Coordinates of C-alpha atoms in Angstrom, one line a residue:
M1 CA 226.3 -47.8 233.5
S2 CA 224.6 -44.8 232.2
S3 CA 223.7 -44.7 228.8
H4 CA 223.8 -40.8 228.5
P5 CA 227.3 -39.7 226.3
P6 CA 230.0 -37.9 228.2
R7 CA 229.3 -34.2 229.0
L8 CA 232.3 -33.4 227.2
C9 CA 230.7 -34.1 224.0
R10 CA 228.0 -31.3 224.4
L11 CA 230.7 -29.2 224.8
P12 CA 230.9 -28.1 221.0
S13 CA 227.5 -26.8 220.8
L14 CA 227.9 -24.7 223.8
V15 CA 230.9 -23.2 222.3
V16 CA 228.8 -22.5 219.2
C17 CA 225.8 -21.2 221.4
L18 CA 228.1 -19.0 223.1
A19 CA 230.0 -17.8 220.2
G20 CA 226.5 -17.1 218.6
L21 CA 225.6 -14.8 221.4
L22 CA 228.8 -13.1 221.6
L23 CA 228.5 -12.1 217.5
A24 CA 224.7 -11.1 217.9
A25 CA 225.8 -8.8 221.0
S26 CA 228.8 -7.5 219.1
C27 CA 226.8 -6.8 215.9
A28 CA 224.1 -5.0 218.0
A29 CA 226.8 -3.0 219.5
L30 CA 228.1 -2.0 216.0
R31 CA 224.7 -1.2 214.8
P32 CA 223.8 2.5 214.4
G33 CA 221.2 3.8 217.2
P34 CA 220.9 3.8 221.1
P35 CA 221.2 0.9 223.1
A36 CA 218.0 -1.1 223.4
G37 CA 215.9 -0.5 226.3
L38 CA 217.3 3.2 226.8
S39 CA 214.2 4.8 227.5
A40 CA 213.6 2.1 230.5
T41 CA 217.0 3.2 232.1
I42 CA 215.9 7.0 232.4
P43 CA 213.3 8.3 235.1
T44 CA 210.2 9.8 234.4
R45 CA 208.9 12.7 236.0
E46 CA 206.8 10.9 238.2
Q47 CA 209.9 9.4 239.6
V48 CA 211.9 12.4 240.5
G49 CA 211.4 15.8 242.5
A50 CA 210.2 16.9 245.9
A51 CA 207.2 14.5 245.9
R52 CA 209.7 11.6 245.7
L53 CA 211.8 12.7 248.6
P54 CA 213.2 9.6 250.6
A55 CA 213.8 9.8 254.2
D56 CA 217.3 9.0 254.3
I57 CA 220.3 10.5 252.2
A58 CA 221.4 7.7 249.8
P59 CA 225.5 7.5 249.1
V60 CA 227.1 9.6 246.3
K61 CA 228.6 7.6 243.5
A62 CA 230.2 10.4 241.2
P63 CA 233.1 10.4 238.8
F64 CA 235.2 12.0 241.3
A65 CA 235.9 12.3 244.8
M66 CA 233.1 13.4 247.2
P67 CA 232.9 13.6 251.1
P68 CA 229.8 11.3 252.6
F69 CA 226.7 13.4 253.2
R70 CA 224.7 12.7 256.1
K71 CA 221.9 14.6 257.8
P72 CA 222.9 17.3 260.3
T73 CA 222.4 16.7 263.8
F74 CA 221.4 19.5 266.7
P75 CA 221.0 19.5 270.5
A76 CA 217.7 18.6 271.6
Y77 CA 217.0 22.3 272.9
T78 CA 213.8 23.5 271.0
L79 CA 212.5 27.2 271.2
R80 CA 209.2 28.4 269.5
I81 CA 209.2 31.8 268.6
T82 CA 205.7 32.3 270.2
E83 CA 207.8 32.0 273.3
R84 CA 209.3 35.0 272.9
G85 CA 206.6 37.2 271.9
A86 CA 205.9 36.6 268.3
Q87 CA 202.0 36.7 267.3
P88 CA 200.7 35.4 264.0
G89 CA 200.0 38.3 261.6
G90 CA 202.4 40.8 263.3
Q91 CA 206.1 41.8 262.4
V92 CA 208.1 39.1 264.1
T93 CA 211.8 39.9 262.6
A94 CA 213.1 40.8 266.3
Q95 CA 211.4 37.6 268.1
I96 CA 212.9 35.2 265.2
Q97 CA 216.2 36.6 265.5
A98 CA 216.4 36.6 269.1
C99 CA 215.3 32.8 269.1
L100 CA 217.9 32.4 266.8
D101 CA 220.8 33.8 269.0
E102 CA 219.4 32.6 271.9
V103 CA 219.4 28.7 270.7
S104 CA 223.0 29.6 269.3
R105 CA 224.6 30.9 272.6
R106 CA 223.2 28.0 274.5
G107 CA 225.1 25.4 272.2
G108 CA 222.3 25.0 269.2
G109 CA 218.9 23.2 269.0
T110 CA 216.1 24.0 267.0
V111 CA 213.7 27.1 266.6
V112 CA 210.3 26.5 265.4
V113 CA 208.1 28.5 263.3
P114 CA 204.5 27.3 264.1
A115 CA 201.4 26.9 261.7
G116 CA 200.1 30.6 260.8
Q117 CA 201.1 33.7 258.8
W118 CA 204.0 35.6 259.8
H119 CA 205.8 38.9 258.6
T120 CA 209.7 39.7 258.6
G121 CA 212.5 41.4 257.4
R122 CA 216.0 40.0 256.9
I123 CA 216.7 36.8 259.3
S124 CA 220.2 36.0 260.1
L125 CA 221.0 32.0 260.6
K126 CA 223.1 30.9 263.1
S127 CA 225.7 28.1 263.9
N128 CA 224.1 24.9 265.3
V129 CA 220.6 26.0 264.8
N130 CA 218.1 24.4 262.8
L131 CA 215.2 27.0 261.9
H132 CA 212.2 24.6 261.4
F133 CA 208.8 25.4 259.8
E134 CA 205.9 23.6 261.0
D135 CA 203.4 22.1 258.4
G136 CA 200.9 25.1 257.7
A137 CA 203.9 27.7 258.6
E138 CA 203.6 30.6 256.3
L139 CA 206.4 33.3 256.5
Y140 CA 206.0 36.6 254.2
F141 CA 209.1 38.7 253.8
S142 CA 208.8 42.3 253.9
G143 CA 209.0 44.6 250.3
A144 CA 210.3 47.3 252.3
V145 CA 214.2 48.0 252.1
E146 CA 214.5 49.4 255.2
D147 CA 213.8 46.0 256.7
Y148 CA 216.9 44.8 255.0
R149 CA 219.3 47.2 256.7
P150 CA 222.1 47.7 257.6
A151 CA 224.1 46.4 254.6
V152 CA 225.8 43.2 255.0
F153 CA 228.5 41.5 252.7
T154 CA 227.2 39.2 250.0
R155 CA 227.5 38.8 246.3
T156 CA 225.2 39.8 243.6
E157 CA 225.4 38.3 239.8
G158 CA 229.6 37.3 240.7
V159 CA 230.6 40.6 242.0
E160 CA 231.0 41.5 245.6
V161 CA 228.8 44.1 247.3
M162 CA 227.6 45.2 250.5
S163 CA 223.9 45.4 250.0
L164 CA 220.6 43.7 251.6
G165 CA 222.1 40.2 251.4
A166 CA 219.2 37.5 251.6
C167 CA 215.8 37.2 253.4
L168 CA 217.5 34.1 255.2
Y169 CA 221.1 35.2 255.4
A170 CA 224.2 33.8 256.9
N171 CA 227.9 34.8 257.1
G172 CA 230.6 32.6 258.7
Q173 CA 228.1 30.2 260.4
Q174 CA 228.8 26.3 260.7
N175 CA 225.9 23.4 260.9
I176 CA 223.0 25.5 260.2
A177 CA 219.8 24.3 258.7
V178 CA 216.2 25.4 257.4
T179 CA 213.7 22.5 257.5
G180 CA 210.1 21.7 257.5
R181 CA 207.1 22.0 254.9
G182 CA 206.8 25.7 255.2
R183 CA 205.6 28.4 252.8
L184 CA 208.2 30.8 252.4
I185 CA 207.1 34.1 250.5
G186 CA 209.4 36.5 248.9
P187 CA 209.3 40.7 249.5
A188 CA 206.1 41.9 248.2
Q189 CA 205.5 43.4 244.5
G190 CA 205.5 47.4 244.4
G191 CA 207.5 47.7 247.5
S192 CA 210.8 49.7 247.7
V193 CA 212.8 46.4 247.5
R194 CA 211.2 46.0 243.8
R195 CA 211.5 49.6 242.7
Q196 CA 215.1 50.6 244.0
T197 CA 216.5 47.4 242.2
M198 CA 219.2 48.2 240.0
T199 CA 218.2 47.2 236.4
H200 CA 219.8 49.9 234.4
D201 CA 223.1 48.3 233.8
V202 CA 225.2 45.4 234.2
V203 CA 226.6 44.8 237.4
E204 CA 230.5 45.3 236.5
N205 CA 229.5 48.6 234.9
V206 CA 227.9 50.3 238.3
V207 CA 230.6 48.3 240.8
L208 CA 234.0 48.8 239.7
A209 CA 236.4 46.4 239.9
R210 CA 238.9 49.0 241.6
T211 CA 236.4 49.9 244.3
P212 CA 237.2 48.0 247.6
V213 CA 234.6 46.1 248.9
A214 CA 234.2 47.6 252.1
Q215 CA 233.1 50.9 249.7
R216 CA 230.5 49.0 247.4
V217 CA 227.9 50.0 249.8
Y218 CA 224.1 49.8 248.6
E219 CA 221.8 50.5 251.2
G220 CA 219.2 52.3 249.5
H221 CA 218.9 55.5 251.2
D222 CA 216.7 58.4 249.8
G223 CA 215.4 56.3 246.9
G224 CA 219.1 54.9 245.7
I225 CA 219.8 51.6 244.2
I226 CA 220.1 48.4 245.9
F227 CA 220.8 44.9 244.9
P228 CA 218.0 42.8 245.9
P229 CA 218.2 40.2 248.2
M230 CA 218.2 36.6 247.4
F231 CA 215.8 34.0 249.0
I232 CA 218.4 31.7 251.0
S233 CA 221.8 32.6 250.7
P234 CA 224.6 31.4 253.3
I235 CA 228.0 33.0 252.5
N236 CA 231.7 31.6 254.0
C237 CA 229.6 28.9 255.7
R238 CA 230.3 25.2 256.4
D239 CA 227.6 22.5 256.7
V240 CA 224.5 23.8 255.4
Y241 CA 221.3 21.7 255.0
I242 CA 218.1 23.0 253.4
E243 CA 214.9 20.3 253.5
G244 CA 211.4 20.5 252.4
V245 CA 210.3 24.3 252.2
S246 CA 208.7 26.0 249.2
L247 CA 209.8 29.3 247.9
E248 CA 207.8 31.8 245.8
N249 CA 207.7 35.0 244.8
T250 CA 211.5 35.9 245.1
A251 CA 213.3 39.2 244.3
F252 CA 216.2 37.8 242.9
W253 CA 217.8 34.3 242.7
N254 CA 216.2 31.6 245.3
I255 CA 218.9 29.2 247.0
V256 CA 222.1 30.3 246.8
P257 CA 225.0 29.2 248.6
V258 CA 228.4 31.5 248.3
Y259 CA 232.0 30.3 249.4
C260 CA 230.3 27.6 251.2
D261 CA 231.7 23.9 251.7
G262 CA 229.3 21.0 252.4
V263 CA 225.8 22.0 251.0
I264 CA 222.8 19.9 251.2
I265 CA 219.8 20.9 249.5
R266 CA 216.8 18.5 249.1
G267 CA 213.1 18.4 248.7
V268 CA 212.7 21.9 248.0
T269 CA 210.2 23.3 245.7
V270 CA 210.7 26.8 243.9
N271 CA 208.3 28.6 242.0
S272 CA 209.4 32.1 240.4
V273 CA 207.9 31.7 237.3
G274 CA 207.4 35.3 235.9
I275 CA 210.2 36.8 237.8
Q276 CA 213.0 38.3 236.0
R277 CA 216.3 36.7 237.4
G278 CA 214.1 34.3 239.2
D279 CA 217.0 31.5 239.2
G280 CA 215.9 28.4 241.1
I281 CA 219.1 27.0 242.8
D282 CA 222.5 28.8 241.8
V283 CA 225.5 26.9 243.5
E284 CA 228.2 30.1 243.5
S285 CA 231.8 29.5 244.1
S286 CA 231.1 26.6 246.7
R287 CA 232.2 22.9 247.0
N288 CA 230.9 19.8 248.2
V289 CA 227.6 20.2 247.3
L290 CA 224.5 17.5 246.9
I291 CA 221.1 18.8 245.5
E292 CA 218.4 15.8 245.2
Y293 CA 214.8 15.4 244.9
C294 CA 214.1 19.4 244.5
T295 CA 211.3 20.7 242.0
L296 CA 211.8 24.0 240.6
S297 CA 209.5 26.3 238.3
A298 CA 211.8 29.4 237.6
G299 CA 211.7 32.5 236.0
D300 CA 215.2 32.2 234.6
D301 CA 217.4 29.0 234.7
C302 CA 216.5 26.2 237.4
F303 CA 219.7 24.6 238.3
T304 CA 222.7 26.7 237.9
L305 CA 226.5 26.7 238.8
K306 CA 228.4 29.9 238.8
A307 CA 232.1 31.0 240.0
G308 CA 232.3 34.7 240.0
R309 CA 232.0 37.6 237.1
G310 CA 234.8 38.9 235.3
E311 CA 237.8 40.6 237.3
D312 CA 236.1 40.8 240.7
G313 CA 235.6 36.9 240.2
L314 CA 239.3 36.6 239.3
R315 CA 240.4 38.3 242.3
V316 CA 238.3 36.3 244.7
N317 CA 239.4 32.9 242.7
R318 CA 236.9 30.4 244.3
P319 CA 235.8 27.9 241.8
T320 CA 232.8 25.9 242.2
E321 CA 233.6 22.0 242.4
N322 CA 232.6 18.6 243.5
V323 CA 228.6 19.1 242.8
V324 CA 226.2 16.2 242.4
V325 CA 222.8 17.1 241.5
R326 CA 220.3 13.9 241.4
H327 CA 216.8 12.8 241.1
C328 CA 215.4 16.6 240.5
L329 CA 212.8 18.0 238.3
A330 CA 213.0 21.3 236.2
R331 CA 209.3 22.0 235.4
E332 CA 210.0 25.7 233.7
G333 CA 212.8 28.0 233.2
H334 CA 215.0 28.9 230.9
G335 CA 217.5 26.3 231.4
G336 CA 217.3 22.9 233.0
I337 CA 220.9 23.0 234.0
T338 CA 223.3 25.6 233.3
C339 CA 227.3 26.3 233.7
G340 CA 227.4 30.2 233.9
S341 CA 227.3 32.7 232.7
E342 CA 229.5 33.9 235.9
T343 CA 232.4 31.6 235.2
A344 CA 235.4 33.5 236.2
A345 CA 236.9 31.0 238.9
M346 CA 235.9 27.8 237.2
I347 CA 233.1 25.3 237.5
R348 CA 234.7 21.7 237.7
N349 CA 233.5 18.5 238.8
L350 CA 229.9 18.3 238.0
Y351 CA 227.7 15.2 238.2
V352 CA 223.8 15.5 237.1
H353 CA 222.0 12.2 236.9
D354 CA 218.8 10.7 236.8
C355 CA 216.8 14.2 236.2
V356 CA 213.9 15.2 234.3
F357 CA 213.5 18.7 232.6
D358 CA 210.1 19.1 231.6
N359 CA 208.9 22.2 229.4
T360 CA 212.2 23.9 230.1
G361 CA 214.0 26.2 227.5
V362 CA 217.4 24.8 226.9
G363 CA 217.9 21.5 228.4
I364 CA 221.8 21.4 229.3
R365 CA 223.5 24.8 228.8
F366 CA 226.9 26.4 228.9
K367 CA 226.8 30.2 228.6
T368 CA 229.8 32.4 229.4
R369 CA 231.0 35.8 227.8
R370 CA 234.6 36.9 226.9
P371 CA 235.1 39.4 229.6
R372 CA 234.0 36.6 232.2
G373 CA 236.7 34.4 232.7
G374 CA 237.1 30.9 234.0
G375 CA 234.7 28.5 232.3
G376 CA 234.0 24.8 232.9
E377 CA 235.6 21.5 232.8
N378 CA 235.1 17.8 233.9
L379 CA 231.2 18.0 233.4
T380 CA 229.3 14.9 233.6
Y381 CA 225.5 14.4 232.8
E382 CA 223.7 10.9 232.7
R383 CA 220.1 9.4 232.3
I384 CA 218.5 12.6 231.7
R385 CA 214.7 13.1 230.3
M386 CA 214.1 16.3 228.5
N387 CA 210.9 17.8 226.9
L388 CA 212.0 21.0 225.8
K389 CA 211.1 24.3 224.1
A390 CA 214.4 25.1 222.8
T391 CA 217.9 23.6 222.2
A392 CA 219.0 20.3 224.1
F393 CA 222.7 21.3 224.1
H394 CA 223.6 24.6 224.0
W395 CA 227.2 26.4 224.4
D396 CA 226.8 30.1 224.3
M397 CA 230.2 32.1 224.7
L398 CA 229.5 35.2 223.0
G399 CA 226.2 36.7 224.5
S400 CA 224.5 39.7 223.1
A401 CA 226.2 43.0 222.1
T402 CA 223.9 44.7 224.8
H403 CA 225.7 43.5 227.5
V404 CA 229.5 43.1 226.2
G405 CA 229.2 45.2 223.0
G406 CA 231.9 44.3 220.3
L407 CA 233.0 41.3 222.2
A408 CA 229.9 39.7 221.3
S409 CA 231.1 39.2 217.3
R410 CA 232.8 36.0 216.8
L411 CA 235.4 37.5 214.8
P412 CA 238.0 38.8 215.1
A413 CA 239.8 36.1 217.5
R414 CA 240.9 38.0 220.6
P415 CA 244.1 37.6 222.4
V416 CA 244.0 35.4 225.2
T417 CA 244.0 36.5 228.6
A418 CA 242.8 35.7 232.0
L419 CA 239.5 36.9 230.9
T420 CA 239.0 34.4 228.4
P421 CA 236.8 31.6 229.2
H422 CA 236.8 27.9 227.7
F423 CA 234.7 24.8 228.4
A424 CA 236.3 21.2 227.9
H425 CA 236.0 17.7 228.9
I426 CA 232.1 17.5 228.9
T427 CA 230.4 13.9 228.7
A428 CA 226.4 13.3 228.3
R429 CA 225.4 9.9 228.4
D430 CA 222.1 8.2 228.3
I431 CA 219.7 10.9 227.2
L432 CA 216.3 10.8 226.2
V433 CA 215.0 14.2 224.2
E434 CA 211.4 13.9 223.7
Q435 CA 211.1 17.2 222.2
A436 CA 213.5 20.2 221.2
S437 CA 213.9 22.9 218.9
Q438 CA 217.4 21.5 218.0
F439 CA 219.5 18.9 219.1
V440 CA 223.1 20.7 219.6
K441 CA 223.9 24.5 219.2
V442 CA 227.6 25.6 219.7
E443 CA 228.3 29.4 219.7
A444 CA 232.1 29.0 220.9
I445 CA 234.8 31.5 220.5
P446 CA 237.8 31.0 218.2
E447 CA 240.9 31.9 220.5
T448 CA 239.5 29.1 222.8
P449 CA 237.2 26.4 221.1
L450 CA 235.2 24.2 222.9
R451 CA 236.9 21.0 223.6
D452 CA 236.5 17.3 223.8
V453 CA 232.9 16.6 224.2
L454 CA 231.6 13.1 224.3
L455 CA 227.7 12.8 223.8
E456 CA 226.8 8.8 223.7
N457 CA 223.5 6.6 224.1
L458 CA 221.1 9.2 223.0
D459 CA 217.4 9.3 221.5
I460 CA 216.8 12.4 220.2
R461 CA 213.6 14.1 218.6
A462 CA 214.1 17.9 217.5
Q463 CA 213.5 19.9 214.9
K464 CA 216.9 21.4 213.8
L465 CA 219.8 19.2 214.1
F466 CA 223.6 20.2 214.6
T467 CA 225.2 23.7 214.1
A468 CA 228.5 24.4 215.6
A469 CA 231.3 27.1 215.8
D470 CA 234.9 26.9 216.7
V471 CA 235.2 23.1 218.1
R472 CA 237.9 21.0 218.5
G473 CA 236.9 17.4 219.6
F474 CA 233.4 16.5 219.4
T475 CA 231.9 12.9 219.5
V476 CA 228.1 11.9 218.9
R477 CA 228.4 8.1 219.4
R478 CA 225.5 5.6 219.6
A479 CA 222.3 7.9 218.7
R480 CA 219.2 7.6 217.1
I481 CA 218.4 11.7 216.0
Q482 CA 214.9 12.4 214.5
T483 CA 214.5 15.9 213.1
T484 CA 212.6 17.6 210.4
D485 CA 215.7 19.5 209.3
A486 CA 218.3 17.4 207.6
R487 CA 221.3 20.0 208.0
L488 CA 224.5 20.1 209.9
S489 CA 226.2 23.5 209.7
L490 CA 229.9 23.4 210.6
L491 CA 232.0 26.4 211.2
D492 CA 235.8 26.4 212.0
T493 CA 235.5 22.5 213.6
R494 CA 237.8 19.9 213.6
Q495 CA 238.0 16.2 215.2
V496 CA 234.2 15.8 215.0
L497 CA 233.0 12.0 214.8
F498 CA 229.3 10.7 214.5
D499 CA 230.0 7.3 215.2
R500 CA 227.1 4.6 215.0
V501 CA 224.5 7.5 214.7
Q502 CA 221.1 7.0 213.1
F503 CA 219.8 10.0 211.3
Q504 CA 216.1 9.8 210.7
V505 CA 215.6 13.1 208.7
P506 CA 213.6 14.0 205.8
G507 CA 214.5 12.3 202.8
G508 CA 216.8 10.1 204.5
A509 CA 219.6 12.3 203.5
L510 CA 222.0 14.7 205.3
T511 CA 223.2 18.0 203.9
T512 CA 226.0 19.8 205.3
T513 CA 228.0 23.1 205.2
V514 CA 231.3 23.1 206.4
A515 CA 233.3 26.2 206.2
G516 CA 236.2 27.8 207.9
D517 CA 240.0 27.3 207.3
S518 CA 240.2 25.1 210.7
S519 CA 237.6 22.6 209.6
A520 CA 239.3 19.2 209.1
A521 CA 239.1 15.7 210.3
I522 CA 235.1 15.6 210.2
E523 CA 234.2 11.8 209.9
F524 CA 231.0 9.7 209.8
R525 CA 231.8 5.9 211.1
R526 CA 229.0 3.3 210.8
C527 CA 226.1 6.0 210.5
T528 CA 222.9 5.7 208.7
P529 CA 222.9 7.5 206.1
V530 CA 226.7 6.5 205.9
R531 CA 227.7 10.2 205.0
P532 CA 226.2 13.4 203.9
A533 CA 224.3 13.5 200.5
N534 CA 227.3 16.1 199.6
W535 CA 230.0 14.2 200.3
P536 CA 231.9 11.8 197.9
G537 CA 233.2 9.9 201.3
R538 CA 232.8 9.5 205.3
R539 CA 235.6 11.7 206.0
W540 CA 235.6 15.4 205.2
A541 CA 238.8 17.3 204.7
P542 CA 239.9 20.7 203.8
A543 CA 240.6 19.6 200.2
A544 CA 237.1 18.8 199.8
A545 CA 236.0 22.3 200.9
G546 CA 235.1 23.3 197.3
R547 CA 232.6 20.3 196.9

């Protein structure tokens, strides 16, 4: 018979061990600061972007329903542009367009642009055709307005017009693609496209909402104004696929699907640094969109969601929804990922994850204006690394007097109308900010305050801490925030919670300014320090306003 004691006798020690582990885990969860090992779960710049593009599209996992995304297929027929008379160094607009038209009429296939330098005007993509650029192919787009006529239906800064459209344009097509490792160069500097671009005013003051779209024609005859061509912009299209190409020297926004359903953009490289309004990728009033493994260096915002502007955007009323951005690198630009400022029909169901914003201005940006309408909701951001010149999280709903006049003033609160924007239901978790000028800046509006924001599992290094105006519901949970400034400034904010936040600030003490009749229910829970130095307790209430 065995001399070992029965196993049952060991259970008490096992129970004690498990209880100890559970207690340790519980205590760790209650301690201020982010979860241990947070940095290791967030990608570095070497792990994202076009250089890391995999061959296949991995399944999409989002906090909302998304369709499956697959690479498109095309019939086997292939036509090289040289087979229809294209010669390197010459203008090949007619030959490329003839190839696209012919292949589409045959039922589909691939049009190949071989290695070499080619010059062209506007090209219209066609259904069931893949426009493929071989390695070494360079396509230079004309700087002359006449090479983009006649005017086509397009949208410029959220307003419908008839103008130059895009360098690579499509309207009402299905199953279209632009692929390959080709280099695409936008309209030449110094040409009439640049000279005649409308810059003297905002678009809604030039294109009046009461004017029928068919009469909003801007073709640039006799030196008249035009709205510049975007680089790649399908409009009213289904099943759009863009992979591998590099874009530079755009005249305006780079890749802009408008009114599209089912868009995949992957492995694209954009360089528009120094170009005014040179946004990287703008998803405008489109749905079911996947953007992955792209590298953007932009003259304006890098990744952007838009949904129409003001009265014209409300008339069209097509939201941007169901968009996933993953494994992307923003290397330079005004904002890493931006919602707005054209928000009329709403931006909803956005999921951004496993991205790096390196050397951009703002990291995660929300912008709109009182006359723009709409806004955004159900916006989620996870596992993002940021090295920034400006603010990590910025809500800007006021704009500047230059563009919206007196509406840029916070007060008085205006009546709520269809043109009043709002942002709500926003979550960001597992965020690492290596450098920023400020952690959070909220410039909302009193008639529709920013609502229901959760920032959790954060490791932040910034100069300034937190300023907010007009907020209803904002939680910062499980965070370490290192700043060189110890001040929080809150104006007309309520239901603000700092939960398990480790503030590493000069002198080890926070100071706050709380103002506004609406400010209430501001609480510090399990934080270090436990409360601001000028508070007697951990919760601020209106009665304490005089302290």
